[in-house]
């Protein structure tokens, strides 16, 4: 299995986190931004992807793009699907929509003006999400791919606006962060949260540079 | 079953096409915003948080105890309920990839429609040009298949139809280099289950694509 994405967190990190959580063998193709032009001109259209893009997943003869499609594929493969598919899909897309909103404002030169409206809508979402999640995980005792997606995206958003995060959501996030393999990764020397930006480093509004401890 | 949305095609239209194709009865719950310059949306915002939805939004679908928001989950739910579309892991993954690709392809169209009139005039041609590689990728992905679902349409086909039709409405030459995609649009329009929907002067097909504040409706 190979997961390819830029050497930053962005939309590829949830899939990396899921693969780390499962402890399976996988190839982490993390493309440095400095190599972007080269990758786009040499590799992007030549590795057998129907809709060339990043992130991509190779698993045997399966070749996928679109971050949500990849997460759902891994969720099915590793038996991490919610029992209620409709509710699962809905919370998955509600979370993903927040991340897409962050993307939109992060790449805008008008970021400072757009940030306030983003945070207002985020607070509504976080209140709803906090009320929706069961304990310990979104759908109870079973860890689903949506927990990994939620944790990573919420952690990225939290870097922008930590004060928006309610106790319920923060405690939920800690329960995911404490999962085996994830806990070790987050504490490890190699954890790329220390070095990766959340968006592209050239993002006009908010690259999301890592905090230096 | 109830489908709630603005009095436009917008994000609900793929759901309407799917429900009409499946000949499912449902009630359209219609919200219409006010005219400019304020485009008053209080008819929706006044009740938005009181309808019992976990993540209140438009479109919404109510089906007995089920209360769903988010367009793609609604499409997935209707398909699962009606046994439409493939369920094997690989086919499901390919269709997930396709619907999210289509959502990306739709974004530049939506941005253009809801931006300023000046922006629309200045950037329409370049935006349509930038979408061309995506259309080619989509045409190649179809291959010889009549529908993304194979011999019969699945939910993604109706999402695809609406995304492509929006482009053609915005710029009639959008698909000029992709005749197989134009054939796909014709093929959906020719579905017997949709004949009345496409021909009736009262159908929601006659509603604007976009809401009142859009530069291109």
CSV table of C-alpha atoms in Angstrom, one decimal, chain A residues 52-193:
chain,number,residue,atom,x,y,z
A,52,UNK,CA,-4.8,12.7,-11.1
A,53,UNK,CA,-4.5,14.5,-7.8
A,54,UNK,CA,-3.1,14.3,-4.3
A,55,UNK,CA,-3.6,12.5,-2.0
A,56,UNK,CA,-3.6,9.1,-3.9
A,57,UNK,CA,-3.7,5.6,-2.6
A,58,UNK,CA,-2.3,2.5,-4.3
A,59,UNK,CA,-3.4,-0.9,-2.9
A,60,UNK,CA,-2.8,-3.8,-5.3
A,61,UNK,CA,-4.7,-2.9,-8.4
A,62,UNK,CA,-6.8,-0.2,-6.6
A,63,UNK,CA,-5.7,3.3,-7.5
A,64,UNK,CA,-7.7,6.0,-5.8
A,65,UNK,CA,-7.7,9.8,-5.4
A,66,UNK,CA,-10.1,12.1,-3.4
A,67,UNK,CA,-9.3,12.1,0.3
A,68,UNK,CA,-12.8,11.1,1.4
A,69,UNK,CA,-12.9,8.2,-1.1
A,70,UNK,CA,-9.5,7.0,0.3
A,71,UNK,CA,-10.7,7.2,3.9
A,72,UNK,CA,-13.9,5.3,3.1
A,73,UNK,CA,-11.9,2.6,1.2
A,74,UNK,CA,-9.5,2.2,4.1
A,75,UNK,CA,-12.5,2.2,6.5
A,76,UNK,CA,-14.1,-0.7,4.6
A,77,UNK,CA,-10.8,-2.6,4.3
A,78,UNK,CA,-10.0,-2.4,8.0
A,79,UNK,CA,-13.5,-2.9,9.3
A,80,UNK,CA,-13.8,0.6,10.7
A,81,UNK,CA,-17.2,1.5,9.3
A,82,UNK,CA,-20.1,2.8,11.4
A,83,UNK,CA,-23.1,0.6,12.0
A,84,UNK,CA,-25.4,3.4,10.7
A,85,UNK,CA,-24.1,4.3,7.3
A,86,UNK,CA,-26.4,7.3,6.8
A,87,UNK,CA,-25.5,9.0,10.0
A,88,UNK,CA,-21.8,8.1,9.4
A,89,UNK,CA,-21.9,9.7,5.9
A,90,UNK,CA,-23.6,12.8,7.3
A,91,UNK,CA,-21.1,13.5,10.1
A,92,UNK,CA,-18.2,12.6,7.7
A,93,UNK,CA,-19.4,15.3,5.3
A,94,UNK,CA,-20.2,17.8,8.0
A,95,UNK,CA,-16.6,17.5,9.2
A,96,UNK,CA,-15.2,17.5,5.7
A,97,UNK,CA,-17.2,20.6,4.9
A,98,UNK,CA,-15.6,22.5,7.8
A,99,UNK,CA,-12.1,21.5,6.5
A,100,UNK,CA,-13.0,22.6,3.0
A,101,UNK,CA,-14.1,26.0,4.4
A,102,UNK,CA,-10.7,26.3,6.2
A,103,UNK,CA,-9.0,25.5,2.9
A,104,UNK,CA,-11.0,28.3,1.1
A,105,UNK,CA,-10.1,31.0,3.6
A,106,UNK,CA,-6.6,29.8,4.1
A,107,UNK,CA,-5.6,30.4,0.5
A,108,UNK,CA,-7.4,33.8,0.3
A,109,UNK,CA,-5.5,37.0,0.6
A,110,UNK,CA,-8.6,38.3,2.4
A,111,UNK,CA,-8.1,35.7,5.2
A,112,UNK,CA,-8.3,38.2,8.2
A,113,UNK,CA,-11.7,39.3,7.1
A,114,UNK,CA,-13.0,35.8,6.3
A,115,UNK,CA,-11.6,34.3,9.5
A,116,UNK,CA,-14.3,35.7,11.8
A,117,UNK,CA,-17.2,34.3,9.8
A,118,UNK,CA,-15.5,31.0,9.6
A,119,UNK,CA,-15.1,30.9,13.4
A,120,UNK,CA,-18.8,31.8,13.9
A,121,UNK,CA,-19.9,28.9,11.8
A,122,UNK,CA,-17.3,26.6,13.3
A,123,UNK,CA,-18.6,27.3,16.8
A,124,UNK,CA,-22.1,26.2,15.7
A,125,UNK,CA,-20.6,23.0,14.1
A,126,UNK,CA,-18.5,22.2,17.2
A,127,UNK,CA,-21.6,22.5,19.5
A,128,UNK,CA,-23.5,20.2,17.2
A,129,UNK,CA,-20.6,17.8,16.9
A,130,UNK,CA,-20.1,17.7,20.7
A,131,UNK,CA,-23.8,16.9,21.2
A,132,UNK,CA,-23.7,14.2,18.5
A,133,UNK,CA,-20.7,12.2,19.6
A,134,UNK,CA,-21.3,9.2,21.9
A,135,UNK,CA,-18.6,8.0,24.3
A,136,UNK,CA,-15.9,7.1,24.0
A,137,UNK,CA,-16.0,7.6,20.2
A,138,UNK,CA,-18.5,9.1,17.7
A,139,UNK,CA,-20.5,5.9,17.4
A,140,UNK,CA,-19.8,4.4,20.8
A,141,UNK,CA,-17.2,1.8,21.6
A,142,UNK,CA,-16.2,1.1,18.0
A,143,UNK,CA,-13.4,3.3,16.5
A,144,UNK,CA,-14.5,4.2,13.0
A,145,UNK,CA,-12.5,5.9,10.2
A,146,UNK,CA,-14.6,8.9,10.9
A,147,UNK,CA,-13.0,9.3,14.4
A,148,UNK,CA,-9.6,9.4,12.7
A,149,UNK,CA,-10.8,11.9,10.1
A,150,UNK,CA,-12.5,14.0,12.8
A,151,UNK,CA,-9.5,14.0,15.1
A,152,UNK,CA,-7.0,15.1,12.5
A,153,UNK,CA,-9.2,17.8,10.9
A,154,UNK,CA,-10.3,19.2,14.3
A,155,UNK,CA,-6.7,19.2,15.5
A,156,UNK,CA,-5.7,21.2,12.3
A,157,UNK,CA,-8.6,23.7,12.9
A,158,UNK,CA,-7.8,23.9,16.6
A,159,UNK,CA,-4.3,25.3,15.6
A,160,UNK,CA,-6.1,28.3,14.1
A,161,UNK,CA,-8.7,28.9,16.9
A,162,UNK,CA,-8.1,26.9,20.1
A,163,UNK,CA,-10.4,29.1,22.0
A,164,UNK,CA,-13.4,27.9,19.9
A,165,UNK,CA,-13.1,24.4,21.2
A,166,UNK,CA,-15.6,23.2,23.8
A,167,UNK,CA,-14.8,20.9,26.6
A,168,UNK,CA,-16.9,18.1,25.0
A,169,UNK,CA,-15.0,18.3,21.7
A,170,UNK,CA,-11.6,18.6,23.4
A,171,UNK,CA,-12.2,15.6,25.6
A,172,UNK,CA,-13.4,13.6,22.6
A,173,UNK,CA,-10.3,14.5,20.7
A,174,UNK,CA,-8.1,13.4,23.6
A,175,UNK,CA,-9.8,10.0,23.6
A,176,UNK,CA,-8.8,9.5,20.0
A,177,UNK,CA,-5.3,10.9,20.6
A,178,UNK,CA,-4.9,8.3,23.4
A,179,UNK,CA,-5.5,5.4,21.1
A,180,UNK,CA,-2.7,2.9,20.7
A,181,UNK,CA,-0.3,3.7,17.9
A,182,UNK,CA,-1.7,7.2,17.6
A,183,UNK,CA,-0.6,8.1,21.1
A,184,UNK,CA,2.9,6.8,20.4
A,185,UNK,CA,3.1,8.6,17.0
A,186,UNK,CA,2.0,11.9,18.5
A,187,UNK,CA,4.7,11.7,21.2
A,188,UNK,CA,7.4,10.4,18.9
A,189,UNK,CA,10.5,12.3,17.7
A,190,UNK,CA,9.5,11.6,14.1
A,191,UNK,CA,6.0,13.1,14.5
A,192,UNK,CA,5.7,15.3,11.5
A,193,UNK,CA,3.2,17.6,13.3
